[in-house]
Amino acid sequence: MKRLVDLSLWRGGSLRLRFLLAILLWVAIGIAGIWVSASRVFTKHIELQYHDELYGHVRELTGLVQVTPDGHLHLSRRLSDPRYLEPMSGFYWQVSVYHGDRIHSDSMLHGKLDEDIAHTPEVRHVVENGPSGPAIVYGLTGLTPDGRVIHYLIATDKRYLDEAIAGFTKELTLWLLALAAMLVGTGLLAIVLVLRPLDRLGASVAALRTGAREPLEGPFPSEIMPLVSDLNAYAADNQAMIERSRVQAGNLAHSLRTPLAVIIDEAERLSANPATRAPGRTLLSQSEVMIQQIEYHLARARSAATARSSIKASVIPEILGPVLNAMRKLHPGKTFDVDTNGKIVPGVAIDPVDLSELLSILLDNAGKWARSSVTISISPVAGVCTVAILDDGPGMSLKQIEDAYGIGVRHDPSSPGTGLGLAIARDIADAYSIELDLTCSPGNGLKAMVKLPLA
Ligand SMILES: Nc1ncnc2c1ncn2[C@@H]1O[C@H](COP(=O)(O)OP(=O)(O)OP(=O)(O)O)[C@@H](O)[C@H]1O
Ligand SMILES: [Mg+2]
């Protein structure tokens, strides 16, 4: 039912919308076809019935009319249908002799029928104005014993025929509308049932991407099963390939470290000698840049963010505990306080290794530059858990904050560091599309804020 009312699932281009339009089209064509043909068949049938009845009545009338010896018209008995007796009932008969007698049914209180309608010995019928509105008039002629033309006429108000057809059409329309509603309802249900496995597959693939589940599981229809197996195999291959690449990147970085250490050693020796100081310093500074790059790329290779095919969710308190223990040892004399605003902290959609790295970088910076205290505030609101790390250090200017994310950028060379922390933090945040903000208000130190999506 939820899938029926979720309009986003029925947007343009979706299979649902296409199926729905096809069903609506065929139901409309089918129902309109049934409506037209059924009402035509019924109209034809009821018209035939009417005409048969009136034909019988006019034949009965000719058999009942007698001419008296003095030339007057006379009915040997009444017509069998009592409606010819009821005043203005809509059923009338009339018999007349040219320039002579005219007798008519008791029902015809006023008005008369046009005797010229009966102008041949064959039964003819027309729609004419009768005593109480448009009427279907049947007529034929005969001859009196003395050879005068005698006109026999039977008329029935056309409204009876029209009312019968309108009544049938109304009922037919209601039934067909009900049938159309049932067909569309059944079609909608079929769409939901048929496409449900695809929705489940979509959810499973999303879970696979966020690392919540792996591999795709659950009973799928046999038509989708091959796709599920292929996706699982593809995900496994992908994961293995990423793992291999990460190991290779790490190996490469490690293998460069030793030769670089030798080069740095040599460069230091050269820069100590006044004759070779200039080239020695150039070599030294370039080697430092290389080390920074290696450290940076090693950190990136470690990050699961680059292997987004499988990401485990993290529980912040579980990650924060060991990181804070390390920070307290690393920055003795500084206090680290956690404030969860009295709320239970839910899991967040970021790999534990990456979250640990991200928090370590920000807390290490806060610990390095805080005068005495660092406060970590955690507030989960509306699908996002905001972690704010506030220190009471000197902070940074807006320009410094802007530049601080660069590889190797350091604004305070007196403290130890490589200038890679914030560059790696920015990388991790970007990989997860996490908001990472540094703000600084005068006299307040730096506030680093990350907005983590809930798992
Ligand atoms: N909490 C902070 N208070 C004041 N300045 C900061 C703070 N955090 C970062 N900075 C400034 O931004 C610069 C870049 O920070 P980043 O973490 O990238 O490098 P680092 O801490 O110097 O070295 P690393 O983190 O690689 O050991 C720092 O050198 C420092 O000048
Ligand atoms: Mg740092």
Tab-separated table of C-alpha atoms and ligand atoms in Angstrom:
chain	number	residue	atom	x	y	z
A	1	MET	CA	0.000	0.000	0.000
A	2	LYS	CA	2.900	2.308	0.888
A	3	ARG	CA	4.311	1.706	-2.596
A	4	LEU	CA	0.951	2.658	-4.144
A	5	VAL	CA	0.883	6.085	-2.492
A	6	ASP	CA	4.596	6.828	-2.772
A	7	LEU	CA	4.351	9.148	-5.781
A	8	SER	CA	8.116	9.369	-6.255
A	9	LEU	CA	8.044	5.731	-7.439
A	10	TRP	CA	5.599	6.646	-10.231
A	11	ARG	CA	7.619	9.492	-11.755
A	12	GLY	CA	8.163	9.941	-15.511
A	13	GLY	CA	10.201	7.208	-17.208
A	14	SER	CA	9.598	4.657	-14.423
A	15	LEU	CA	8.435	1.135	-15.297
A	16	ARG	CA	5.506	1.660	-12.965
A	17	LEU	CA	4.288	4.700	-14.887
A	18	ARG	CA	4.721	2.888	-18.230
A	19	PHE	CA	2.763	-0.147	-17.019
A	20	LEU	CA	0.091	2.104	-15.549
A	21	LEU	CA	-0.288	4.096	-18.784
A	22	ALA	CA	-0.515	0.859	-20.812
A	23	ILE	CA	-3.181	-0.511	-18.446
A	24	LEU	CA	-5.146	2.764	-18.539
A	25	LEU	CA	-4.961	2.827	-22.340
A	26	TRP	CA	-6.156	-0.758	-22.758
A	27	VAL	CA	-8.853	-0.450	-20.108
A	28	ALA	CA	-10.117	2.759	-21.779
A	29	ILE	CA	-10.132	1.156	-25.250
A	30	GLY	CA	-11.715	-2.090	-23.988
A	31	ILE	CA	-14.397	-0.423	-21.873
A	32	ALA	CA	-15.267	2.115	-24.608
A	33	GLY	CA	-15.513	-0.747	-27.144
A	34	ILE	CA	-17.818	-2.766	-24.878
A	35	TRP	CA	-19.936	0.335	-24.150
A	36	VAL	CA	-20.428	1.218	-27.823
A	37	SER	CA	-21.137	-2.328	-29.034
A	38	ALA	CA	-23.384	-3.293	-26.078
A	39	SER	CA	-25.528	-0.173	-26.373
A	40	ARG	CA	-25.813	-0.627	-30.134
A	41	VAL	CA	-26.854	-4.269	-29.786
A	42	PHE	CA	-29.385	-3.394	-27.086
A	43	THR	CA	-30.843	-0.468	-29.064
A	44	LYS	CA	-31.251	-2.669	-32.115
A	45	HIS	CA	-32.822	-5.428	-30.064
A	46	ILE	CA	-35.345	-3.232	-28.273
A	47	GLU	CA	-36.269	-1.408	-31.491
A	48	LEU	CA	-36.986	-4.743	-33.166
A	49	GLN	CA	-39.076	-5.792	-30.185
A	50	TYR	CA	-41.096	-2.553	-30.351
A	51	HIS	CA	-41.612	-2.817	-34.048
A	52	ASP	CA	-42.684	-6.469	-33.782
A	53	GLU	CA	-45.227	-5.557	-31.122
A	54	LEU	CA	-46.676	-2.616	-33.075
A	55	TYR	CA	-46.729	-4.638	-36.268
A	56	GLY	CA	-48.810	-7.256	-34.391
A	57	HIS	CA	-51.142	-4.549	-33.038
A	58	VAL	CA	-51.807	-2.994	-36.438
A	59	ARG	CA	-52.476	-6.450	-37.904
A	60	GLU	CA	-54.878	-7.199	-35.004
A	61	LEU	CA	-56.610	-3.857	-35.652
A	62	THR	CA	-57.225	-4.646	-39.337
A	63	GLY	CA	-58.823	-7.949	-38.330
A	64	LEU	CA	-61.171	-6.308	-35.803
A	65	VAL	CA	-62.535	-3.473	-37.968
A	66	GLN	CA	-65.870	-4.132	-39.612
A	67	VAL	CA	-67.967	-1.942	-41.926
A	68	THR	CA	-71.689	-1.898	-41.125
A	69	PRO	CA	-74.180	-2.270	-43.988
A	70	ASP	CA	-74.881	1.497	-43.781
A	71	GLY	CA	-71.127	2.172	-44.360
A	72	HIS	CA	-70.029	2.990	-40.788
A	73	LEU	CA	-66.857	1.662	-39.110
A	74	HIS	CA	-67.176	-0.618	-36.142
A	75	LEU	CA	-64.759	-2.698	-33.963
A	76	SER	CA	-65.924	-6.280	-33.407
A	77	ARG	CA	-64.152	-6.204	-29.985
A	78	ARG	CA	-61.538	-4.131	-28.160
A	79	LEU	CA	-57.820	-4.497	-28.890
A	80	SER	CA	-56.227	-7.020	-26.515
A	81	ASP	CA	-53.697	-4.466	-25.098
A	82	PRO	CA	-55.396	-2.480	-22.261
A	83	ARG	CA	-53.066	0.492	-22.789
A	84	TYR	CA	-55.291	1.568	-25.708
A	85	LEU	CA	-58.062	2.253	-23.137
A	86	GLU	CA	-56.045	4.372	-20.682
A	87	PRO	CA	-56.440	8.131	-21.429
A	88	MET	CA	-53.360	9.643	-23.097
A	89	SER	CA	-51.336	6.517	-22.269
A	90	GLY	CA	-49.105	6.972	-25.301
A	91	PHE	CA	-50.709	3.972	-27.086
A	92	TYR	CA	-53.262	4.976	-29.743
A	93	TRP	CA	-55.039	3.561	-32.734
A	94	GLN	CA	-57.142	5.235	-35.379
A	95	VAL	CA	-59.141	3.896	-38.348
A	96	SER	CA	-60.629	6.227	-40.919
A	97	VAL	CA	-62.286	6.056	-44.292
A	98	TYR	CA	-61.403	8.617	-46.885
A	99	HIS	CA	-64.054	11.360	-46.631
A	100	GLY	CA	-65.988	9.222	-44.174
A	101	ASP	CA	-65.995	7.739	-40.674
A	102	ARG	CA	-63.079	8.006	-38.195
A	103	ILE	CA	-62.945	5.867	-35.087
A	104	HIS	CA	-60.067	5.872	-32.521
A	105	SER	CA	-58.884	4.320	-29.236
A	106	ASP	CA	-60.328	5.488	-25.906
A	107	SER	CA	-56.813	6.556	-24.954
A	108	MET	CA	-56.814	9.312	-27.615
A	109	LEU	CA	-58.691	12.057	-25.746
A	110	HIS	CA	-57.589	14.730	-28.192
A	111	GLY	CA	-55.594	15.158	-31.371
A	112	LYS	CA	-55.598	12.843	-34.344
A	113	LEU	CA	-53.136	10.853	-36.412
A	114	ASP	CA	-52.290	11.837	-39.958
A	115	GLU	CA	-54.150	9.229	-42.039
A	116	ASP	CA	-51.838	9.816	-45.009
A	117	ILE	CA	-49.146	7.899	-43.111
A	118	ALA	CA	-51.112	4.779	-44.080
A	119	HIS	CA	-50.934	5.026	-47.815
A	120	THR	CA	-50.158	1.486	-49.059
A	121	PRO	CA	-51.579	-1.970	-48.307
A	122	GLU	CA	-48.074	-2.801	-46.939
A	123	VAL	CA	-47.359	-1.877	-43.296
A	124	ARG	CA	-45.257	1.334	-43.188
A	125	HIS	CA	-43.933	3.194	-40.172
A	126	VAL	CA	-42.660	6.724	-39.512
A	127	VAL	CA	-41.874	8.903	-36.502
A	128	GLU	CA	-44.489	11.668	-36.383
A	129	ASN	CA	-46.001	14.073	-33.895
A	130	GLY	CA	-48.677	12.125	-32.013
A	131	PRO	CA	-51.327	13.191	-29.465
A	132	SER	CA	-48.755	13.191	-26.620
A	133	GLY	CA	-45.441	13.962	-28.339
A	134	PRO	CA	-43.290	12.260	-30.992
A	135	ALA	CA	-44.692	8.811	-31.781
A	136	ILE	CA	-43.785	5.768	-33.888
A	137	VAL	CA	-46.783	5.413	-36.203
A	138	TYR	CA	-47.588	2.210	-38.086
A	139	GLY	CA	-50.134	2.258	-40.871
A	140	LEU	CA	-51.557	0.378	-43.839
A	141	THR	CA	-54.524	0.798	-46.106
A	142	GLY	CA	-57.375	-1.514	-46.996
A	143	LEU	CA	-60.669	-1.229	-48.916
A	144	THR	CA	-64.289	-1.135	-47.702
A	145	PRO	CA	-66.768	-3.500	-49.445
A	146	ASP	CA	-67.932	-0.511	-51.539
A	147	GLY	CA	-64.343	0.211	-52.620
A	148	ARG	CA	-63.416	3.183	-50.458
A	149	VAL	CA	-59.857	3.428	-48.987
A	150	ILE	CA	-59.650	2.625	-45.284
A	151	HIS	CA	-56.570	3.811	-43.203
A	152	TYR	CA	-55.453	1.740	-40.215
A	153	LEU	CA	-53.010	3.487	-37.810
A	154	ILE	CA	-51.310	2.414	-34.576
A	155	ALA	CA	-49.079	4.879	-32.670
A	156	THR	CA	-46.850	4.525	-29.624
A	157	ASP	CA	-45.042	7.428	-27.967
A	158	LYS	CA	-41.377	7.281	-28.914
A	159	ARG	CA	-40.377	8.313	-25.357
A	160	TYR	CA	-41.014	4.710	-24.184
A	161	LEU	CA	-38.366	3.446	-26.551
A	162	ASP	CA	-36.000	6.318	-25.640
A	163	GLU	CA	-36.523	5.748	-21.899
A	164	ALA	CA	-35.795	2.009	-22.222
A	165	ILE	CA	-32.573	2.737	-24.132
A	166	ALA	CA	-31.508	5.512	-21.706
A	167	GLY	CA	-32.179	3.251	-18.687
A	168	PHE	CA	-30.101	0.474	-20.181
A	169	THR	CA	-27.268	2.861	-21.143
A	170	LYS	CA	-27.159	4.318	-17.623
A	171	GLU	CA	-26.939	0.892	-16.021
A	172	LEU	CA	-24.383	-0.273	-18.584
A	173	THR	CA	-22.224	2.830	-17.916
A	174	LEU	CA	-22.265	2.249	-14.147
A	175	TRP	CA	-21.316	-1.419	-14.494
A	176	LEU	CA	-18.558	-0.667	-16.967
A	177	LEU	CA	-17.145	2.094	-14.729
A	178	ALA	CA	-17.076	-0.398	-11.861
A	179	LEU	CA	-15.372	-2.936	-14.126
A	180	ALA	CA	-12.814	-0.311	-15.239
A	181	ALA	CA	-12.054	0.593	-11.605
A	182	MET	CA	-11.591	-3.103	-10.783
A	183	LEU	CA	-9.314	-3.663	-13.765
A	184	VAL	CA	-7.159	-0.603	-12.959
A	185	GLY	CA	-7.032	-1.644	-9.276
A	186	THR	CA	-5.968	-5.172	-10.211
A	187	GLY	CA	-3.404	-3.716	-12.626
A	188	LEU	CA	-1.940	-1.465	-9.910
A	189	LEU	CA	-1.703	-4.402	-7.552
A	190	ALA	CA	-0.006	-6.492	-10.235
A	191	ILE	CA	2.505	-3.667	-10.907
A	192	VAL	CA	3.358	-3.424	-7.214
A	193	LEU	CA	3.713	-7.201	-6.841
A	194	VAL	CA	5.745	-7.629	-10.021
A	195	LEU	CA	8.114	-4.763	-9.268
A	196	ARG	CA	8.530	-5.507	-5.578
A	197	PRO	CA	11.534	-7.828	-6.164
A	198	LEU	CA	13.209	-5.006	-8.121
A	199	ASP	CA	12.664	-2.629	-5.192
A	200	ARG	CA	14.142	-5.243	-2.867
A	201	LEU	CA	17.067	-5.651	-5.220
A	202	GLY	CA	17.587	-1.853	-5.234
A	203	ALA	CA	17.533	-1.771	-1.418
A	204	SER	CA	19.965	-4.719	-1.259
A	205	VAL	CA	22.370	-3.016	-3.684
A	206	ALA	CA	22.164	0.185	-1.594
A	207	ALA	CA	22.871	-1.892	1.550
A	208	LEU	CA	25.784	-3.522	-0.259
A	209	ARG	CA	27.203	-0.088	-1.154
A	210	THR	CA	26.945	1.212	2.410
A	211	GLY	CA	28.373	-2.050	3.711
A	212	ALA	CA	25.250	-2.808	5.755
A	213	ARG	CA	24.889	-6.163	4.002
A	214	GLU	CA	27.049	-8.240	1.771
A	215	PRO	CA	26.405	-10.083	-0.517
A	216	LEU	CA	22.869	-9.664	-1.974
A	217	GLU	CA	20.616	-12.153	-0.215
A	218	GLY	CA	17.018	-13.252	-0.109
A	219	PRO	CA	14.634	-15.061	-2.365
A	220	PHE	CA	14.383	-13.345	-5.743
A	221	PRO	CA	12.261	-14.465	-8.719
A	222	SER	CA	14.071	-16.798	-11.105
A	223	GLU	CA	14.165	-14.013	-13.765
A	224	ILE	CA	16.173	-11.742	-11.423
A	225	MET	CA	18.342	-14.445	-9.840
A	226	PRO	CA	21.000	-14.409	-12.621
A	227	LEU	CA	21.342	-10.623	-12.196
A	228	VAL	CA	21.729	-11.053	-8.420
A	229	SER	CA	24.458	-13.682	-8.892
A	230	ASP	CA	26.262	-11.468	-11.430
A	231	LEU	CA	26.052	-8.463	-9.108
A	232	ASN	CA	27.436	-10.503	-6.218
A	233	ALA	CA	30.298	-11.771	-8.363
A	234	TYR	CA	30.959	-8.232	-9.628
A	235	ALA	CA	30.972	-6.805	-6.090
A	236	ALA	CA	33.363	-9.532	-4.912
A	237	ASP	CA	35.724	-8.917	-7.889
A	238	ASN	CA	35.557	-5.195	-7.299
A	239	GLN	CA	36.344	-5.573	-3.625
A	240	ALA	CA	39.297	-7.875	-4.366
A	241	MET	CA	40.634	-5.461	-6.998
A	242	ILE	CA	40.401	-2.491	-4.625
A	243	GLU	CA	42.096	-4.455	-1.864
A	244	ARG	CA	44.923	-5.368	-4.268
A	245	SER	CA	45.289	-1.732	-5.362
A	246	ARG	CA	45.428	-0.537	-1.761
A	247	VAL	CA	48.098	-3.069	-0.885
A	248	GLN	CA	50.097	-2.126	-3.996
A	249	ALA	CA	49.829	1.599	-3.237
A	250	GLY	CA	51.004	0.909	0.324
A	251	ASN	CA	53.858	-1.274	-0.881
A	252	LEU	CA	54.980	1.360	-3.347
A	253	ALA	CA	54.969	4.071	-0.687
A	254	HIS	CA	56.871	1.848	1.758
A	255	SER	CA	59.448	0.854	-0.850
A	256	LEU	CA	60.142	4.555	-1.545
A	257	ARG	CA	60.721	5.373	2.110
A	258	THR	CA	64.140	3.685	2.443
A	259	PRO	CA	65.759	5.229	-0.669
A	260	LEU	CA	64.309	8.592	0.406
A	261	ALA	CA	65.811	8.227	3.862
A	262	VAL	CA	69.202	7.632	2.191
A	263	ILE	CA	68.740	10.701	-0.043
A	264	ILE	CA	67.758	12.876	2.951
A	265	ASP	CA	70.792	11.639	4.841
A	266	GLU	CA	72.997	12.538	1.889
A	267	ALA	CA	71.281	15.931	1.459
A	268	GLU	CA	71.830	16.764	5.142
A	269	ARG	CA	75.507	15.932	4.729
A	270	LEU	CA	75.727	18.129	1.621
A	271	SER	CA	73.955	21.076	3.276
A	272	ALA	CA	76.352	20.859	6.258
A	273	ASN	CA	79.262	21.503	3.882
A	274	PRO	CA	79.497	25.259	2.980
A	275	ALA	CA	80.654	24.394	-0.568
A	276	THR	CA	77.569	22.283	-1.325
A	277	ARG	CA	75.059	23.967	0.982
A	278	ALA	CA	72.759	25.355	-1.757
A	279	PRO	CA	72.214	22.111	-3.723
A	280	GLY	CA	72.074	20.192	-0.416
A	281	ARG	CA	69.165	22.402	0.862
A	282	THR	CA	67.292	22.080	-2.435
A	283	LEU	CA	67.631	18.313	-2.239
A	284	LEU	CA	66.499	18.354	1.400
A	285	SER	CA	63.389	20.479	0.812
A	286	GLN	CA	62.355	18.448	-2.258
A	287	SER	CA	62.834	15.209	-0.310
A	288	GLU	CA	60.569	16.577	2.439
A	289	VAL	CA	57.893	17.328	-0.149
A	290	MET	CA	58.275	13.737	-1.395
A	291	ILE	CA	57.895	12.366	2.150
A	292	GLN	CA	54.768	14.455	2.654
A	293	GLN	CA	53.297	13.099	-0.563
A	294	ILE	CA	54.145	9.529	0.388
A	295	GLU	CA	52.631	9.891	3.868
A	296	TYR	CA	49.537	11.488	2.373
A	297	HIS	CA	49.029	8.760	-0.213
A	298	LEU	CA	49.705	6.044	2.353
A	299	ALA	CA	46.970	7.514	4.514
A	300	ARG	CA	44.648	7.576	1.523
A	301	ALA	CA	45.404	3.967	0.649
A	302	ARG	CA	44.612	3.014	4.248
A	303	SER	CA	41.249	4.755	4.067
A	304	ALA	CA	38.225	2.554	3.360
A	305	ALA	CA	36.637	5.640	1.792
A	306	THR	CA	38.527	4.899	-1.419
A	307	ALA	CA	36.993	1.426	-1.351
A	308	ARG	CA	33.421	2.612	-1.121
A	309	SER	CA	32.072	-0.740	-2.287
A	310	SER	CA	31.820	-1.887	1.307
A	311	ILE	CA	31.543	0.493	4.212
A	312	LYS	CA	30.804	-0.610	7.744
A	313	ALA	CA	28.781	1.618	10.012
A	314	SER	CA	30.469	3.049	13.122
A	315	VAL	CA	29.399	3.644	16.692
A	316	ILE	CA	30.916	6.999	17.731
A	317	PRO	CA	31.487	6.255	21.468
A	318	GLU	CA	33.285	2.990	20.572
A	319	ILE	CA	35.661	4.854	18.236
A	320	LEU	CA	36.042	7.967	20.361
A	321	GLY	CA	37.107	6.102	23.552
A	322	PRO	CA	40.488	4.747	22.295
A	323	VAL	CA	41.194	7.954	20.328
A	324	LEU	CA	40.690	10.076	23.464
A	325	ASN	CA	42.934	7.738	25.511
A	326	ALA	CA	45.684	8.235	22.941
A	327	MET	CA	45.133	12.018	22.878
A	328	ARG	CA	45.334	12.307	26.662
A	329	LYS	CA	48.716	10.553	26.529
A	330	LEU	CA	49.887	12.591	23.537
A	331	HIS	CA	48.829	15.937	25.022
A	332	PRO	CA	49.279	15.675	28.797
A	333	GLY	CA	48.017	18.638	30.748
A	334	LYS	CA	45.090	19.204	28.335
A	335	THR	CA	41.578	18.069	29.268
A	336	PHE	CA	39.250	16.342	26.792
A	337	ASP	CA	35.558	16.438	27.766
A	338	VAL	CA	32.699	14.774	25.873
A	339	ASP	CA	29.158	16.200	25.925
A	340	THR	CA	26.417	14.071	24.264
A	341	ASN	CA	23.688	16.588	25.150
A	342	GLY	CA	21.924	13.833	27.126
A	343	LYS	CA	21.114	11.896	23.975
A	344	ILE	CA	21.850	8.321	22.918
A	345	VAL	CA	24.384	8.486	20.087
A	346	PRO	CA	23.210	6.366	17.107
A	347	GLY	CA	25.468	4.598	14.572
A	348	VAL	CA	26.844	6.658	11.681
A	349	ALA	CA	27.458	5.677	8.041
A	350	ILE	CA	31.241	5.881	7.910
A	351	ASP	CA	33.886	3.202	8.137
A	352	PRO	CA	35.330	2.862	11.695
A	353	VAL	CA	38.918	3.210	10.387
A	354	ASP	CA	38.059	6.453	8.589
A	355	LEU	CA	36.046	7.861	11.481
A	356	SER	CA	38.906	7.071	13.836
A	357	GLU	CA	41.386	8.793	11.483
A	358	LEU	CA	39.121	11.831	11.034
A	359	LEU	CA	38.533	12.312	14.764
A	360	SER	CA	42.227	11.685	15.541
A	361	ILE	CA	43.308	14.434	13.120
A	362	LEU	CA	40.872	17.013	14.510
A	363	LEU	CA	41.485	16.076	18.165
A	364	ASP	CA	45.252	16.040	17.667
A	365	ASN	CA	45.095	19.572	16.254
A	366	ALA	CA	42.834	20.723	19.099
A	367	GLY	CA	45.154	19.067	21.648
A	368	LYS	CA	48.247	20.637	20.065
A	369	TRP	CA	46.927	24.190	20.055
A	370	ALA	CA	44.532	24.227	23.063
A	371	ARG	CA	45.744	26.180	26.076
A	372	SER	CA	44.093	23.837	28.543
A	373	SER	CA	40.850	22.245	27.421
A	374	VAL	CA	39.125	20.567	24.467
A	375	THR	CA	35.360	19.975	24.381
A	376	ILE	CA	33.718	17.396	22.120
A	377	SER	CA	30.012	17.956	21.644
A	378	ILE	CA	27.882	15.265	19.953
A	379	SER	CA	24.322	16.035	18.877
A	380	PRO	CA	22.233	13.707	16.691
A	381	VAL	CA	19.456	15.704	14.968
A	382	ALA	CA	17.265	14.802	11.972
A	383	GLY	CA	19.320	12.036	10.351
A	384	VAL	CA	22.680	13.720	11.022
A	385	CYS	CA	25.036	13.427	13.962
A	386	THR	CA	27.057	16.600	14.428
A	387	VAL	CA	30.405	16.257	16.188
A	388	ALA	CA	31.944	19.594	17.190
A	389	ILE	CA	35.489	19.802	18.601
A	390	LEU	CA	36.203	23.094	20.328
A	391	ASP	CA	39.564	24.124	21.759
A	392	ASP	CA	40.617	27.204	23.718
A	393	GLY	CA	43.746	27.880	21.642
A	394	PRO	CA	44.706	30.817	19.385
A	395	GLY	CA	42.425	29.730	16.498
A	396	MET	CA	43.058	30.751	12.862
A	397	SER	CA	42.148	33.640	10.613
A	398	LEU	CA	39.670	33.029	7.767
A	399	LYS	CA	42.529	33.048	5.248
A	400	GLN	CA	44.520	30.551	7.351
A	401	ILE	CA	41.490	28.244	7.606
A	402	GLU	CA	41.059	28.395	3.835
A	403	ASP	CA	44.715	27.399	3.252
A	404	ALA	CA	44.985	24.863	6.095
A	405	TYR	CA	43.534	22.014	3.978
A	406	GLY	CA	46.523	22.113	1.575
A	407	ILE	CA	49.072	19.272	1.629
A	408	GLY	CA	52.003	20.291	3.839
A	409	VAL	CA	50.470	23.660	4.810
A	410	ARG	CA	51.389	24.638	8.392
A	411	HIS	CA	50.773	28.019	9.992
A	412	ASP	CA	52.710	27.316	13.160
A	413	PRO	CA	56.074	25.703	12.382
A	414	SER	CA	57.072	25.856	16.076
A	415	SER	CA	54.849	22.849	16.823
A	416	PRO	CA	55.660	19.378	15.445
A	417	GLY	CA	53.740	18.046	12.426
A	418	THR	CA	53.799	17.406	8.697
A	419	GLY	CA	50.876	19.613	7.603
A	420	LEU	CA	48.973	16.591	6.250
A	421	GLY	CA	46.261	16.184	8.923
A	422	LEU	CA	43.612	18.509	7.532
A	423	ALA	CA	44.364	17.501	3.911
A	424	ILE	CA	43.603	13.855	4.820
A	425	ALA	CA	40.554	14.904	6.894
A	426	ARG	CA	39.183	16.848	3.913
A	427	ASP	CA	39.775	13.816	1.654
A	428	ILE	CA	37.886	11.464	3.960
A	429	ALA	CA	35.013	13.959	4.349
A	430	ASP	CA	34.778	14.438	0.581
A	431	ALA	CA	34.789	10.679	-0.068
A	432	TYR	CA	31.713	10.307	2.173
A	433	SER	CA	30.156	13.678	1.194
A	434	ILE	CA	30.412	14.653	4.840
A	435	GLU	CA	30.343	18.340	5.777
A	436	LEU	CA	33.604	19.365	7.466
A	437	ASP	CA	33.836	22.937	8.730
A	438	LEU	CA	36.431	24.918	10.639
A	439	THR	CA	35.197	28.120	12.266
A	440	CYS	CA	36.815	30.532	14.607
A	441	SER	CA	35.313	33.218	16.785
A	442	PRO	CA	37.685	35.740	18.454
A	443	GLY	CA	38.916	34.608	21.866
A	444	ASN	CA	37.244	31.204	21.485
A	445	GLY	CA	39.822	29.043	19.762
A	446	LEU	CA	39.016	26.831	16.794
A	447	LYS	CA	35.816	24.868	16.314
A	448	ALA	CA	36.016	21.870	13.967
A	449	MET	CA	32.636	20.434	13.021
A	450	VAL	CA	31.715	17.268	11.091
A	451	LYS	CA	28.154	16.298	10.152
A	452	LEU	CA	27.961	12.492	9.957
A	453	PRO	CA	24.962	10.837	8.293
A	454	LEU	CA	23.217	8.289	10.527
A	455	ALA	CA	23.626	4.647	9.460
B	1	LIG	N1	42.928	23.701	16.409
B	1	LIG	C1	43.779	24.474	15.771
B	1	LIG	N2	44.138	25.690	16.321
B	1	LIG	C2	44.981	26.486	15.675
B	1	LIG	N3	45.567	26.188	14.499
B	1	LIG	C3	45.272	25.019	13.914
B	1	LIG	C4	44.364	24.120	14.510
B	1	LIG	N4	44.270	23.044	13.701
B	1	LIG	C5	45.071	23.271	12.647
B	1	LIG	N5	45.695	24.447	12.768
B	1	LIG	C6	46.621	25.042	11.812
B	1	LIG	O1	46.455	24.419	10.546
B	1	LIG	C7	47.671	23.834	10.129
B	1	LIG	C8	47.412	22.593	9.338
B	1	LIG	O2	46.925	21.571	10.196
B	1	LIG	P1	47.221	20.061	9.858
B	1	LIG	O3	46.540	19.228	10.833
B	1	LIG	O4	46.918	19.874	8.418
B	1	LIG	O5	48.757	19.945	10.005
B	1	LIG	P2	49.632	19.785	11.343
B	1	LIG	O6	48.745	19.560	12.495
B	1	LIG	O7	50.529	20.938	11.373
B	1	LIG	O8	50.472	18.502	11.019
B	1	LIG	P3	50.001	16.986	11.091
B	1	LIG	O9	48.555	17.044	11.420
B	1	LIG	O10	50.260	16.458	9.739
B	1	LIG	O11	50.804	16.363	12.136
B	1	LIG	C9	48.460	23.621	11.386
B	1	LIG	O12	49.838	23.605	11.129
B	1	LIG	C10	48.045	24.785	12.241
B	1	LIG	O13	48.783	25.932	11.926
B	2	MG	MG	47.337	18.135	12.530
